[in-house]
mmCIF file of C-alpha atoms in Angstrom:
data_model
loop_
_atom_site.group_PDB
_atom_site.id
_atom_site.type_symbol
_atom_site.label_atom_id
_atom_site.label_comp_id
_atom_site.label_asym_id
_atom_site.label_seq_id
_atom_site.Cartn_x
_atom_site.Cartn_y
_atom_site.Cartn_z
ATOM 1 C CA VAL A 1 -11.912 -59.782 -4.458
ATOM 2 C CA LYS A 2 -15.292 -61.383 -4.988
ATOM 3 C CA ALA A 3 -17.846 -58.546 -5.179
ATOM 4 C CA ARG A 4 -21.519 -59.108 -4.436
ATOM 5 C CA ASP A 5 -24.484 -56.796 -3.975
ATOM 6 C CA ARG A 6 -27.004 -56.990 -1.096
ATOM 7 C CA GLY A 7 -28.909 -59.688 -3.025
ATOM 8 C CA ASN A 8 -25.702 -61.786 -3.258
ATOM 9 C CA LEU A 9 -25.503 -61.240 -7.019
ATOM 10 C CA PRO A 10 -22.105 -60.697 -8.660
ATOM 11 C CA ILE A 11 -21.209 -57.149 -9.634
ATOM 12 C CA ALA A 12 -19.584 -56.898 -13.054
ATOM 13 C CA ASP A 13 -17.122 -54.163 -14.025
ATOM 14 C CA LEU A 14 -16.757 -52.819 -10.486
ATOM 15 C CA ARG A 15 -13.724 -50.527 -10.164
ATOM 16 C CA VAL A 16 -11.598 -51.462 -7.154
ATOM 17 C CA LEU A 17 -8.178 -50.205 -6.087
ATOM 18 C CA PHE A 18 -5.474 -51.554 -3.827
ATOM 19 C CA THR A 19 -2.879 -49.209 -2.356
ATOM 20 C CA PRO A 20 0.025 -50.679 -0.375
ATOM 21 C CA GLU A 21 0.607 -48.892 2.918
ATOM 22 C CA ARG A 22 2.487 -45.584 2.433
ATOM 23 C CA GLN A 23 2.916 -46.288 -1.298
ATOM 24 C CA ASP A 24 0.243 -44.264 -3.128
ATOM 25 C CA ALA A 25 2.265 -44.403 -6.346
ATOM 26 C CA ALA A 26 1.948 -48.208 -6.312
ATOM 27 C CA THR A 27 -1.887 -48.207 -6.431
ATOM 28 C CA VAL A 28 -3.262 -51.042 -8.563
ATOM 29 C CA VAL A 29 -6.653 -50.687 -10.292
ATOM 30 C CA ALA A 30 -8.763 -53.713 -11.185
ATOM 31 C CA HIS A 31 -12.266 -54.322 -12.536
ATOM 32 C CA THR A 32 -14.463 -57.290 -11.700
ATOM 33 C CA ASP A 33 -15.407 -59.758 -14.393
ATOM 34 C CA ALA A 34 -18.928 -61.090 -15.075
ATOM 35 C CA THR A 35 -18.675 -63.347 -11.996
ATOM 36 C CA GLY A 36 -17.755 -60.432 -9.704
ATOM 37 C CA ILE A 37 -14.082 -61.462 -9.375
ATOM 38 C CA ALA A 38 -11.269 -58.896 -9.618
ATOM 39 C CA ARG A 39 -7.640 -59.967 -9.806
ATOM 40 C CA PHE A 40 -4.894 -57.541 -8.836
ATOM 41 C CA GLY A 41 -1.933 -59.732 -9.688
ATOM 42 C CA GLN A 42 0.883 -59.728 -7.166
ATOM 43 C CA VAL A 43 0.480 -57.021 -4.563
ATOM 44 C CA LYS A 44 2.203 -56.507 -1.246
ATOM 45 C CA GLY A 45 0.386 -55.919 2.050
ATOM 46 C CA PRO A 46 -0.487 -54.307 4.268
ATOM 47 C CA GLY A 47 -2.627 -51.858 2.377
ATOM 48 C CA THR A 48 -6.064 -50.488 1.625
ATOM 49 C CA LEU A 49 -8.665 -51.983 -0.697
ATOM 50 C CA MET A 50 -11.136 -49.401 -2.002
ATOM 51 C CA VAL A 51 -14.342 -49.510 -4.016
ATOM 52 C CA SER A 52 -14.096 -46.521 -6.343
ATOM 53 C CA ASP A 53 -16.984 -46.840 -8.752
ATOM 54 C CA ALA A 54 -19.566 -44.169 -9.606
ATOM 55 C CA ARG A 55 -22.387 -46.731 -9.370
ATOM 56 C CA TYR A 56 -21.723 -47.779 -5.766
ATOM 57 C CA ALA A 57 -20.931 -46.294 -2.375
ATOM 58 C CA ASN A 58 -17.297 -45.743 -1.489
ATOM 59 C CA GLN A 59 -15.820 -48.414 0.697
ATOM 60 C CA SER A 60 -12.363 -48.901 2.214
ATOM 61 C CA ILE A 61 -10.995 -52.047 3.847
ATOM 62 C CA GLU A 62 -7.647 -52.136 5.607
ATOM 63 C CA LEU A 63 -5.788 -55.389 4.920
ATOM 64 C CA ASP A 64 -2.905 -56.561 7.100
ATOM 65 C CA MET A 65 -2.249 -59.513 4.802
ATOM 66 C CA ILE A 66 -3.181 -60.310 1.217
ATOM 67 C CA PRO A 67 -5.599 -63.279 1.112
ATOM 68 C CA ILE A 68 -4.895 -66.205 -1.191
ATOM 69 C CA ASP A 69 -8.580 -66.782 -1.970
ATOM 70 C CA PRO A 70 -10.828 -64.005 -3.270
ATOM 71 C CA LEU A 71 -11.818 -61.657 -0.455
ATOM 72 C CA PRO A 72 -15.641 -61.454 -0.114
ATOM 73 C CA LEU A 73 -16.719 -57.873 -0.731
ATOM 74 C CA LEU A 74 -20.307 -56.829 -0.012
ATOM 75 C CA VAL A 75 -20.933 -53.643 -1.995
ATOM 76 C CA ASP A 76 -23.573 -51.119 -0.995
ATOM 77 C CA ALA A 77 -25.515 -49.124 -3.585
ATOM 78 C CA GLY A 78 -25.256 -45.918 -1.548
ATOM 79 C CA GLU A 79 -27.565 -42.958 -1.936
ATOM 80 C CA THR A 80 -28.895 -41.429 -5.128
ATOM 81 C CA LEU A 81 -29.437 -37.847 -6.177
ATOM 82 C CA THR A 82 -32.104 -37.110 -8.757
ATOM 83 C CA ALA A 83 -32.379 -33.590 -10.097
ATOM 84 C CA THR A 84 -33.707 -31.635 -13.043
ATOM 85 C CA ALA A 85 -31.931 -28.833 -14.897
ATOM 86 C CA THR A 86 -33.857 -26.232 -16.833
ATOM 87 C CA VAL A 87 -32.836 -23.212 -18.870
ATOM 88 C CA ALA A 88 -34.070 -19.934 -17.358
ATOM 89 C CA ASP A 89 -35.824 -18.766 -20.526
ATOM 90 C CA GLY A 90 -38.167 -21.761 -20.423
ATOM 91 C CA ALA A 91 -39.549 -23.096 -23.679
ATOM 92 C CA ALA A 92 -36.607 -21.845 -25.759
ATOM 93 C CA GLY A 93 -34.298 -24.085 -23.695
ATOM 94 C CA ALA A 94 -36.482 -27.202 -23.688
ATOM 95 C CA GLY A 95 -34.573 -30.234 -24.911
ATOM 96 C CA GLN A 96 -31.205 -28.445 -24.596
ATOM 97 C CA THR A 97 -28.221 -30.736 -23.952
ATOM 98 C CA ILE A 98 -26.644 -29.981 -20.577
ATOM 99 C CA VAL A 99 -23.401 -31.252 -19.037
ATOM 100 C CA VAL A 100 -23.896 -31.914 -15.318
ATOM 101 C CA THR A 101 -21.020 -32.447 -12.876
ATOM 102 C CA LEU A 102 -21.141 -33.575 -9.250
ATOM 103 C CA ARG A 103 -18.190 -32.907 -6.922
ATOM 104 C CA ASP A 104 -17.520 -33.350 -3.232
ATOM 105 C CA PRO A 105 -15.877 -30.228 -1.722
ATOM 106 C CA SER A 106 -14.623 -32.358 1.190
ATOM 107 C CA ALA A 107 -12.774 -34.688 -1.260
ATOM 108 C CA ASN A 108 -14.303 -37.888 0.165
ATOM 109 C CA LEU A 109 -16.139 -38.963 -2.988
ATOM 110 C CA ARG A 110 -14.446 -41.461 -5.313
ATOM 111 C CA PRO A 111 -14.289 -40.905 -8.197
ATOM 112 C CA ALA A 112 -13.905 -37.286 -7.092
ATOM 113 C CA GLN A 113 -15.912 -35.904 -9.998
ATOM 114 C CA ARG A 114 -18.889 -37.483 -11.732
ATOM 115 C CA THR A 115 -20.210 -36.110 -15.003
ATOM 116 C CA LEU A 116 -23.171 -36.952 -17.205
ATOM 117 C CA VAL A 117 -25.027 -35.479 -20.140
ATOM 118 C CA ALA A 118 -28.651 -34.559 -19.446
ATOM 119 C CA THR A 119 -31.539 -32.984 -21.311
ATOM 120 C CA ALA A 120 -33.133 -29.770 -20.063
ATOM 121 C CA GLY A 121 -36.383 -30.453 -18.257
ATOM 122 C CA LYS A 122 -35.746 -34.194 -17.827
ATOM 123 C CA PRO A 123 -34.612 -35.761 -14.527
ATOM 124 C CA PHE A 124 -31.105 -37.222 -14.223
ATOM 125 C CA THR A 125 -29.616 -39.362 -11.453
ATOM 126 C CA PHE A 126 -26.239 -39.858 -9.784
ATOM 127 C CA ALA A 127 -25.844 -43.065 -7.735
ATOM 128 C CA GLY A 128 -23.390 -44.492 -5.210
ATOM 129 C CA LEU A 129 -23.260 -41.359 -3.083
ATOM 130 C CA PRO A 130 -22.435 -40.927 0.606
ATOM 131 C CA SER A 131 -25.384 -39.732 2.697
ATOM 132 C CA GLU A 132 -23.456 -37.518 5.103
ATOM 133 C CA HIS A 133 -21.893 -35.018 2.705
ATOM 134 C CA ASN A 134 -22.975 -31.879 0.918
ATOM 135 C CA LEU A 135 -22.112 -32.052 -2.775
ATOM 136 C CA LEU A 136 -21.561 -29.397 -5.436
ATOM 137 C CA LEU A 137 -23.792 -29.809 -8.475
ATOM 138 C CA THR A 138 -22.966 -27.750 -11.580
ATOM 139 C CA ALA A 139 -24.549 -27.636 -15.007
ATOM 140 C CA THR A 140 -23.437 -25.947 -18.225
ATOM 141 C CA ALA A 141 -24.809 -25.633 -21.737
ATOM 142 C CA GLN A 142 -23.768 -23.818 -24.903
ATOM 143 C CA ARG A 143 -26.477 -22.054 -26.859
ATOM 144 C CA ASP A 144 -26.172 -19.503 -29.639
ATOM 145 C CA GLY A 145 -22.477 -19.070 -28.838
ATOM 146 C CA LYS A 146 -23.196 -18.270 -25.204
ATOM 147 C CA THR A 147 -22.547 -20.213 -22.021
ATOM 148 C CA TRP A 148 -25.430 -20.962 -19.692
ATOM 149 C CA SER A 149 -24.695 -22.347 -16.226
ATOM 150 C CA ALA A 150 -25.948 -23.088 -12.727
ATOM 151 C CA ARG A 151 -24.385 -24.350 -9.528
ATOM 152 C CA ARG A 152 -25.788 -25.458 -6.220
ATOM 153 C CA ILE A 153 -24.703 -27.157 -3.007
ATOM 154 C CA VAL A 154 -27.025 -30.113 -2.481
ATOM 155 C CA ASN A 155 -27.704 -32.420 0.408
ATOM 156 C CA LEU A 156 -29.113 -35.847 -0.354
ATOM 157 C CA ASN A 157 -31.855 -35.297 2.235
ATOM 158 C CA GLU A 158 -33.358 -32.624 -0.029
ATOM 159 C CA GLY A 159 -36.341 -33.672 -2.026
ATOM 160 C CA ASP A 160 -36.843 -32.245 -5.478
ATOM 161 C CA VAL A 161 -33.515 -30.719 -6.618
ATOM 162 C CA GLN A 162 -33.828 -28.136 -9.380
ATOM 163 C CA LEU A 163 -31.110 -26.233 -11.269
ATOM 164 C CA SER A 164 -31.941 -23.223 -13.421
ATOM 165 C CA LEU A 165 -29.264 -22.331 -15.963
ATOM 166 C CA ARG A 166 -28.751 -18.637 -16.651
ATOM 167 C CA ASN A 167 -26.864 -16.851 -19.407
ATOM 168 C CA GLU A 168 -23.332 -16.023 -18.163
ATOM 169 C CA ASP A 169 -22.563 -13.654 -21.018
#
């Protein structure tokens, strides 16, 4: 494939997969180089080419035949979700390190789970999201030997998304 963004610029290190028809175990994973080219080696068609990268929207292309030349692939940035996680006791939790995970209960998001490390009170962002799905956002932190957590179903049409971690113990 030859991956480009909407501005026709090459996309480096894009994760793409090819799965031959009815052969999930034969899925081949490739990453684009600095010029946006990904090489899968010898693969057998028909099959499905998929963009599966946390930075970009999911995309699937059914291929009847495997092209000899790189297949042009226009990659969409998708939607973003920006949120802020805070610790319920306020100032005592400011600056706390928090692990945030985003999942899609409908199992349409690839990769299926996206995780990042955030700081309490500071916004964080997930990119490459589908606009039509509700997503599960969870956050956890360890403090003084106790687990603090929060979870929320979010829709990307929401504005300011806030999570408030509470002591589970």
